[in-house]
Amino acid sequence: FPTIKTFDEFDFRFQTSITKREINEWLTFSWIEQRQNKILMGAPGVGKTHLSIATGFSAIHNDYKVIFYSMQNLMEEMIIFEAEGKFENFIKKIQKFDLIIIDELGYLPLKPIYANLFFQLINHCYEYRSIMITSNKLFSEWSSFFGDNTIVTAILDRLMHHCEAIILNGDSYRLKDK
Ligand code: ADP
Ligand code: MG
């Protein structure tokens, strides 16, 4: 994790799109057992990264294997494996984790090759591993950064099949006291 964040530090009065009760349900981790996904969407500063780190951190404390990537780090790692002709090894590595967290999808536009690799990742985890994605974009805006409608449809089809998608509203916590 880039830093440690916990649910204890999360102010549910500031961010009311998600409740303590819902988080307590997450913390049973039945969704990981059932290989379900979670997607958190919302503007910068609404707490997406905080919630994803806190979720991953709690999952590790419950003996789940978790890997955390920023979308950028994920893309960089995937392209290296691909360039070396070892993309299968990357998939094998990822499949060892119960939960794969991908933070900040949507900030950078992706070249078609990346969209394709991302699709392969999602496809190999489908009904096999849980994925948590945070994004500053709503689903309707995903095609613009994947740059390919067909691939976005295929990605969303798999991601959304067993998935809880949450839109976090409200103001940026970063600007709270500004
Ligand atoms: P996002 O990923 O949505 O852009 P972050 O999760 O990185 O936002 O939140 C920005 C900063 O504000 C972080 O330091 C985070 O810990 C803090 N933060 C955001 N929302 C809350 C909240 N509801 N309670 C406490 N801290 C918060
Ligand atoms: Mg973030």
PDB file of C-alpha atoms and ligand atoms in Angstrom:
ATOM      1  CA  PHE A   1       0.000   0.000   0.000  1.00  0.00           C
ATOM      2  CA  PRO A   2       1.233   3.529  -0.711  1.00  0.00           C
ATOM      3  CA  THR A   3       0.228   4.423   2.853  1.00  0.00           C
ATOM      4  CA  ILE A   4      -1.903   2.917   5.593  1.00  0.00           C
ATOM      5  CA  LYS A   5      -5.516   3.981   6.019  1.00  0.00           C
ATOM      6  CA  THR A   6      -8.077   2.402   8.311  1.00  0.00           C
ATOM      7  CA  PHE A   7     -11.843   2.473   8.687  1.00  0.00           C
ATOM      8  CA  ASP A   8     -11.404   3.887  12.212  1.00  0.00           C
ATOM      9  CA  GLU A   9      -9.942   7.038  10.660  1.00  0.00           C
ATOM     10  CA  PHE A  10     -12.753   7.332   8.129  1.00  0.00           C
ATOM     11  CA  ASP A  11     -15.340   9.991   8.914  1.00  0.00           C
ATOM     12  CA  PHE A  12     -18.710   8.568   7.873  1.00  0.00           C
ATOM     13  CA  ARG A  13     -20.382  11.877   8.705  1.00  0.00           C
ATOM     14  CA  PHE A  14     -18.330  13.588   6.026  1.00  0.00           C
ATOM     15  CA  GLN A  15     -18.820  10.840   3.428  1.00  0.00           C
ATOM     16  CA  THR A  16     -22.437   9.726   3.678  1.00  0.00           C
ATOM     17  CA  SER A  17     -22.683   7.726   0.417  1.00  0.00           C
ATOM     18  CA  ILE A  18     -21.421   4.733   2.354  1.00  0.00           C
ATOM     19  CA  THR A  19     -22.400   3.718   5.879  1.00  0.00           C
ATOM     20  CA  LYS A  20     -20.586   2.070   8.748  1.00  0.00           C
ATOM     21  CA  ARG A  21     -23.156  -0.679   8.541  1.00  0.00           C
ATOM     22  CA  GLU A  22     -22.261  -1.402   4.893  1.00  0.00           C
ATOM     23  CA  ILE A  23     -18.575  -1.469   5.794  1.00  0.00           C
ATOM     24  CA  ASN A  24     -19.265  -3.940   8.601  1.00  0.00           C
ATOM     25  CA  GLU A  25     -20.907  -6.140   5.998  1.00  0.00           C
ATOM     26  CA  TRP A  26     -17.795  -5.805   3.772  1.00  0.00           C
ATOM     27  CA  LEU A  27     -15.671  -6.843   6.720  1.00  0.00           C
ATOM     28  CA  THR A  28     -17.322 -10.256   6.843  1.00  0.00           C
ATOM     29  CA  PHE A  29     -15.481 -10.756   3.519  1.00  0.00           C
ATOM     30  CA  SER A  30     -18.248 -12.967   2.185  1.00  0.00           C
ATOM     31  CA  TRP A  31     -17.876 -11.020  -1.082  1.00  0.00           C
ATOM     32  CA  ILE A  32     -14.276 -12.214  -1.379  1.00  0.00           C
ATOM     33  CA  GLU A  33     -15.355 -15.785  -0.652  1.00  0.00           C
ATOM     34  CA  GLN A  34     -17.916 -15.396  -3.434  1.00  0.00           C
ATOM     35  CA  ARG A  35     -15.396 -13.759  -5.813  1.00  0.00           C
ATOM     36  CA  GLN A  36     -17.437 -10.604  -6.096  1.00  0.00           C
ATOM     37  CA  ASN A  37     -16.011  -7.261  -7.186  1.00  0.00           C
ATOM     38  CA  LYS A  38     -16.350  -3.772  -5.806  1.00  0.00           C
ATOM     39  CA  ILE A  39     -16.131  -0.577  -7.790  1.00  0.00           C
ATOM     40  CA  LEU A  40     -15.896   2.804  -6.110  1.00  0.00           C
ATOM     41  CA  MET A  41     -16.529   5.818  -8.285  1.00  0.00           C
ATOM     42  CA  GLY A  42     -16.410   9.500  -7.496  1.00  0.00           C
ATOM     43  CA  ALA A  43     -14.642  12.805  -7.863  1.00  0.00           C
ATOM     44  CA  PRO A  44     -11.140  13.411  -6.433  1.00  0.00           C
ATOM     45  CA  GLY A  45     -10.929  13.529  -2.646  1.00  0.00           C
ATOM     46  CA  VAL A  46     -14.172  11.724  -1.778  1.00  0.00           C
ATOM     47  CA  GLY A  47     -12.283   8.867  -0.111  1.00  0.00           C
ATOM     48  CA  LYS A  48     -11.932   6.172  -2.786  1.00  0.00           C
ATOM     49  CA  THR A  49      -8.280   5.396  -2.178  1.00  0.00           C
ATOM     50  CA  HIS A  50      -8.765   5.575   1.596  1.00  0.00           C
ATOM     51  CA  LEU A  51     -11.586   3.017   1.462  1.00  0.00           C
ATOM     52  CA  SER A  52      -9.691   0.719  -0.898  1.00  0.00           C
ATOM     53  CA  ILE A  53      -6.575   0.712   1.295  1.00  0.00           C
ATOM     54  CA  ALA A  54      -8.630   0.192   4.468  1.00  0.00           C
ATOM     55  CA  THR A  55     -10.429  -2.716   2.796  1.00  0.00           C
ATOM     56  CA  GLY A  56      -7.181  -4.309   1.641  1.00  0.00           C
ATOM     57  CA  PHE A  57      -5.545  -3.777   5.009  1.00  0.00           C
ATOM     58  CA  SER A  58      -8.466  -5.402   6.851  1.00  0.00           C
ATOM     59  CA  ALA A  59      -8.525  -8.285   4.374  1.00  0.00           C
ATOM     60  CA  ILE A  60      -4.839  -8.988   5.048  1.00  0.00           C
ATOM     61  CA  HIS A  61      -5.565  -9.029   8.776  1.00  0.00           C
ATOM     62  CA  ASN A  62      -8.169 -11.664   8.017  1.00  0.00           C
ATOM     63  CA  ASP A  63      -5.568 -13.806   6.238  1.00  0.00           C
ATOM     64  CA  TYR A  64      -6.529 -12.951   2.684  1.00  0.00           C
ATOM     65  CA  LYS A  65      -3.805 -12.290   0.155  1.00  0.00           C
ATOM     66  CA  VAL A  66      -4.119  -8.810  -1.263  1.00  0.00           C
ATOM     67  CA  ILE A  67      -2.210  -6.887  -3.910  1.00  0.00           C
ATOM     68  CA  PHE A  68      -2.592  -3.162  -4.419  1.00  0.00           C
ATOM     69  CA  TYR A  69      -1.775  -1.373  -7.671  1.00  0.00           C
ATOM     70  CA  SER A  70      -2.303   2.098  -8.938  1.00  0.00           C
ATOM     71  CA  MET A  71      -3.649   1.769 -12.478  1.00  0.00           C
ATOM     72  CA  GLN A  72      -0.393   3.277 -13.699  1.00  0.00           C
ATOM     73  CA  ASN A  73       1.814   0.764 -11.850  1.00  0.00           C
ATOM     74  CA  LEU A  74      -0.392  -2.049 -13.047  1.00  0.00           C
ATOM     75  CA  MET A  75      -0.059  -0.967 -16.666  1.00  0.00           C
ATOM     76  CA  GLU A  76       3.712  -0.575 -16.345  1.00  0.00           C
ATOM     77  CA  GLU A  77       4.072  -4.055 -14.856  1.00  0.00           C
ATOM     78  CA  MET A  78       1.785  -5.663 -17.421  1.00  0.00           C
ATOM     79  CA  ILE A  79       3.608  -4.142 -20.363  1.00  0.00           C
ATOM     80  CA  ILE A  80       6.969  -5.350 -19.037  1.00  0.00           C
ATOM     81  CA  PHE A  81       5.708  -8.939 -18.728  1.00  0.00           C
ATOM     82  CA  GLU A  82       4.107  -8.658 -22.168  1.00  0.00           C
ATOM     83  CA  ALA A  83       7.282  -7.266 -23.775  1.00  0.00           C
ATOM     84  CA  GLU A  84       9.238 -10.203 -22.345  1.00  0.00           C
ATOM     85  CA  GLY A  85       6.683 -12.631 -23.735  1.00  0.00           C
ATOM     86  CA  LYS A  86       5.741 -13.665 -20.196  1.00  0.00           C
ATOM     87  CA  PHE A  87       2.251 -12.273 -19.785  1.00  0.00           C
ATOM     88  CA  GLU A  88       1.027 -15.681 -18.615  1.00  0.00           C
ATOM     89  CA  ASN A  89       3.424 -15.428 -15.684  1.00  0.00           C
ATOM     90  CA  PHE A  90       1.879 -12.116 -14.750  1.00  0.00           C
ATOM     91  CA  ILE A  91      -1.583 -13.671 -14.758  1.00  0.00           C
ATOM     92  CA  LYS A  92      -0.319 -16.574 -12.626  1.00  0.00           C
ATOM     93  CA  LYS A  93       1.186 -14.117 -10.153  1.00  0.00           C
ATOM     94  CA  ILE A  94      -2.048 -12.135  -9.910  1.00  0.00           C
ATOM     95  CA  GLN A  95      -4.187 -15.231  -9.506  1.00  0.00           C
ATOM     96  CA  LYS A  96      -2.352 -16.056  -6.269  1.00  0.00           C
ATOM     97  CA  PHE A  97      -4.130 -13.146  -4.604  1.00  0.00           C
ATOM     98  CA  ASP A  98      -7.667 -13.264  -3.233  1.00  0.00           C
ATOM     99  CA  LEU A  99      -8.185  -9.556  -3.773  1.00  0.00           C
ATOM    100  CA  ILE A 100      -6.638  -7.361  -6.444  1.00  0.00           C
ATOM    101  CA  ILE A 101      -7.060  -3.646  -5.814  1.00  0.00           C
ATOM    102  CA  ILE A 102      -6.652  -1.285  -8.763  1.00  0.00           C
ATOM    103  CA  ASP A 103      -6.652   2.334  -7.714  1.00  0.00           C
ATOM    104  CA  GLU A 104      -7.257   5.383  -9.889  1.00  0.00           C
ATOM    105  CA  LEU A 105      -8.576   3.954 -13.099  1.00  0.00           C
ATOM    106  CA  GLY A 106      -9.468   6.733 -15.485  1.00  0.00           C
ATOM    107  CA  TYR A 107      -6.862   9.394 -14.939  1.00  0.00           C
ATOM    108  CA  LEU A 108      -4.679   8.328 -17.856  1.00  0.00           C
ATOM    109  CA  PRO A 109      -5.963   7.505 -21.350  1.00  0.00           C
ATOM    110  CA  LEU A 110      -4.873   4.042 -22.409  1.00  0.00           C
ATOM    111  CA  LYS A 111      -3.379   2.855 -25.678  1.00  0.00           C
ATOM    112  CA  PRO A 112      -5.285  -0.078 -27.249  1.00  0.00           C
ATOM    113  CA  ILE A 113      -2.576  -2.565 -26.227  1.00  0.00           C
ATOM    114  CA  TYR A 114      -3.133  -1.657 -22.571  1.00  0.00           C
ATOM    115  CA  ALA A 115      -6.894  -1.960 -22.894  1.00  0.00           C
ATOM    116  CA  ASN A 116      -6.340  -5.423 -24.303  1.00  0.00           C
ATOM    117  CA  LEU A 117      -4.017  -6.490 -21.471  1.00  0.00           C
ATOM    118  CA  PHE A 118      -6.456  -5.091 -18.935  1.00  0.00           C
ATOM    119  CA  PHE A 119      -9.243  -7.108 -20.502  1.00  0.00           C
ATOM    120  CA  GLN A 120      -7.139 -10.265 -20.220  1.00  0.00           C
ATOM    121  CA  LEU A 121      -6.503  -9.562 -16.558  1.00  0.00           C
ATOM    122  CA  ILE A 122     -10.212  -9.071 -15.847  1.00  0.00           C
ATOM    123  CA  ASN A 123     -11.101 -12.144 -17.863  1.00  0.00           C
ATOM    124  CA  HIS A 124      -8.662 -14.356 -15.968  1.00  0.00           C
ATOM    125  CA  CYS A 125      -9.959 -13.140 -12.615  1.00  0.00           C
ATOM    126  CA  TYR A 126     -13.625 -13.426 -13.558  1.00  0.00           C
ATOM    127  CA  GLU A 127     -15.453 -15.637 -11.017  1.00  0.00           C
ATOM    128  CA  TYR A 128     -12.030 -16.669  -9.704  1.00  0.00           C
ATOM    129  CA  ARG A 129     -10.696 -13.676  -7.771  1.00  0.00           C
ATOM    130  CA  SER A 130     -12.138 -10.450  -6.358  1.00  0.00           C
ATOM    131  CA  ILE A 131     -11.223  -7.134  -7.885  1.00  0.00           C
ATOM    132  CA  MET A 132     -11.706  -3.749  -6.313  1.00  0.00           C
ATOM    133  CA  ILE A 133     -11.431  -0.753  -8.629  1.00  0.00           C
ATOM    134  CA  THR A 134     -11.548   2.910  -7.810  1.00  0.00           C
ATOM    135  CA  SER A 135     -12.252   5.419 -10.548  1.00  0.00           C
ATOM    136  CA  ASN A 136     -12.903   9.107 -10.939  1.00  0.00           C
ATOM    137  CA  LYS A 137     -15.077   8.211 -13.920  1.00  0.00           C
ATOM    138  CA  LEU A 138     -18.560   6.749 -14.097  1.00  0.00           C
ATOM    139  CA  PHE A 139     -19.086   3.614 -16.205  1.00  0.00           C
ATOM    140  CA  SER A 140     -20.613   5.728 -18.968  1.00  0.00           C
ATOM    141  CA  GLU A 141     -17.271   7.517 -19.299  1.00  0.00           C
ATOM    142  CA  TRP A 142     -15.075   4.400 -19.327  1.00  0.00           C
ATOM    143  CA  SER A 143     -14.998   4.043 -23.111  1.00  0.00           C
ATOM    144  CA  SER A 144     -13.348   7.424 -23.484  1.00  0.00           C
ATOM    145  CA  PHE A 145     -10.196   6.351 -21.677  1.00  0.00           C
ATOM    146  CA  PHE A 146     -10.152   2.728 -22.877  1.00  0.00           C
ATOM    147  CA  GLY A 147     -10.635   4.187 -26.352  1.00  0.00           C
ATOM    148  CA  ASP A 148     -12.489   1.130 -27.597  1.00  0.00           C
ATOM    149  CA  ASN A 149     -16.175   0.496 -27.056  1.00  0.00           C
ATOM    150  CA  THR A 150     -16.042  -3.225 -27.780  1.00  0.00           C
ATOM    151  CA  ILE A 151     -13.371  -3.892 -25.193  1.00  0.00           C
ATOM    152  CA  VAL A 152     -15.049  -1.716 -22.565  1.00  0.00           C
ATOM    153  CA  THR A 153     -18.269  -3.637 -23.051  1.00  0.00           C
ATOM    154  CA  ALA A 154     -16.409  -6.925 -22.606  1.00  0.00           C
ATOM    155  CA  ILE A 155     -14.580  -5.641 -19.514  1.00  0.00           C
ATOM    156  CA  LEU A 156     -17.723  -4.252 -17.869  1.00  0.00           C
ATOM    157  CA  ASP A 157     -19.736  -7.348 -18.722  1.00  0.00           C
ATOM    158  CA  ARG A 158     -17.378  -9.482 -16.642  1.00  0.00           C
ATOM    159  CA  LEU A 159     -16.638  -6.961 -13.902  1.00  0.00           C
ATOM    160  CA  MET A 160     -20.293  -6.161 -13.298  1.00  0.00           C
ATOM    161  CA  HIS A 161     -21.663  -9.691 -13.282  1.00  0.00           C
ATOM    162  CA  HIS A 162     -20.939 -10.162  -9.557  1.00  0.00           C
ATOM    163  CA  CYS A 163     -20.277  -6.675  -8.349  1.00  0.00           C
ATOM    164  CA  GLU A 164     -21.225  -3.921  -5.973  1.00  0.00           C
ATOM    165  CA  ALA A 165     -20.757  -0.502  -7.548  1.00  0.00           C
ATOM    166  CA  ILE A 166     -20.843   2.533  -5.294  1.00  0.00           C
ATOM    167  CA  ILE A 167     -20.894   6.165  -6.285  1.00  0.00           C
ATOM    168  CA  LEU A 168     -19.320   8.365  -3.650  1.00  0.00           C
ATOM    169  CA  ASN A 169     -20.756  11.849  -3.700  1.00  0.00           C
ATOM    170  CA  GLY A 170     -19.881  14.931  -1.736  1.00  0.00           C
ATOM    171  CA  ASP A 171     -16.994  17.313  -1.451  1.00  0.00           C
ATOM    172  CA  SER A 172     -13.291  16.620  -1.480  1.00  0.00           C
ATOM    173  CA  TYR A 173     -11.958  15.820   1.979  1.00  0.00           C
ATOM    174  CA  ARG A 174      -8.680  17.386   0.866  1.00  0.00           C
ATOM    175  CA  LEU A 175     -10.413  20.748   0.519  1.00  0.00           C
ATOM    176  CA  LYS A 176     -12.464  20.333   3.708  1.00  0.00           C
ATOM    177  CA  ASP A 177     -10.696  23.003   5.746  1.00  0.00           C
ATOM    178  CA  LYS A 178      -9.512  25.128   2.850  1.00  0.00           C
TER     179      LYS A 178
HETATM  180  P1  ADP B   1      -9.754   9.881  -3.612  1.00  0.00           P
HETATM  181  O1  ADP B   1      -8.992   8.607  -3.791  1.00  0.00           O
HETATM  182  O2  ADP B   1     -11.232   9.709  -3.722  1.00  0.00           O
HETATM  183  O3  ADP B   1      -9.266  10.992  -4.510  1.00  0.00           O
HETATM  184  P2  ADP B   1      -8.592   9.817  -0.964  1.00  0.00           P
HETATM  185  O4  ADP B   1      -9.153   8.547  -0.448  1.00  0.00           O
HETATM  186  O5  ADP B   1      -7.167   9.780  -1.398  1.00  0.00           O
HETATM  187  O6  ADP B   1      -9.516  10.405  -2.135  1.00  0.00           O
HETATM  188  O7  ADP B   1      -8.800  10.939   0.141  1.00  0.00           O
HETATM  189  C1  ADP B   1      -7.998  12.143   0.168  1.00  0.00           C
HETATM  190  C2  ADP B   1      -7.502  12.367   1.584  1.00  0.00           C
HETATM  191  O8  ADP B   1      -8.597  12.645   2.444  1.00  0.00           O
HETATM  192  C3  ADP B   1      -6.796  11.169   2.184  1.00  0.00           C
HETATM  193  O9  ADP B   1      -5.781  11.623   3.051  1.00  0.00           O
HETATM  194  C4  ADP B   1      -7.895  10.461   2.965  1.00  0.00           C
HETATM  195  O10 ADP B   1      -7.374   9.715   4.045  1.00  0.00           O
HETATM  196  C5  ADP B   1      -8.734  11.619   3.428  1.00  0.00           C
HETATM  197  N1  ADP B   1     -10.161  11.302   3.490  1.00  0.00           N
HETATM  198  C6  ADP B   1     -11.037  11.238   2.452  1.00  0.00           C
HETATM  199  N2  ADP B   1     -12.267  11.004   2.863  1.00  0.00           N
HETATM  200  C7  ADP B   1     -12.211  10.903   4.207  1.00  0.00           C
HETATM  201  C8  ADP B   1     -13.200  10.678   5.234  1.00  0.00           C
HETATM  202  N3  ADP B   1     -14.506  10.516   4.953  1.00  0.00           N
HETATM  203  N4  ADP B   1     -12.759  10.622   6.522  1.00  0.00           N
HETATM  204  C9  ADP B   1     -11.454  10.809   6.814  1.00  0.00           C
HETATM  205  N5  ADP B   1     -10.484  11.043   5.907  1.00  0.00           N
HETATM  206  C10 ADP B   1     -10.858  11.097   4.615  1.00  0.00           C
HETATM  207 MG    MG B   2      -7.434   8.185  -5.071  1.00  0.00          MG
END
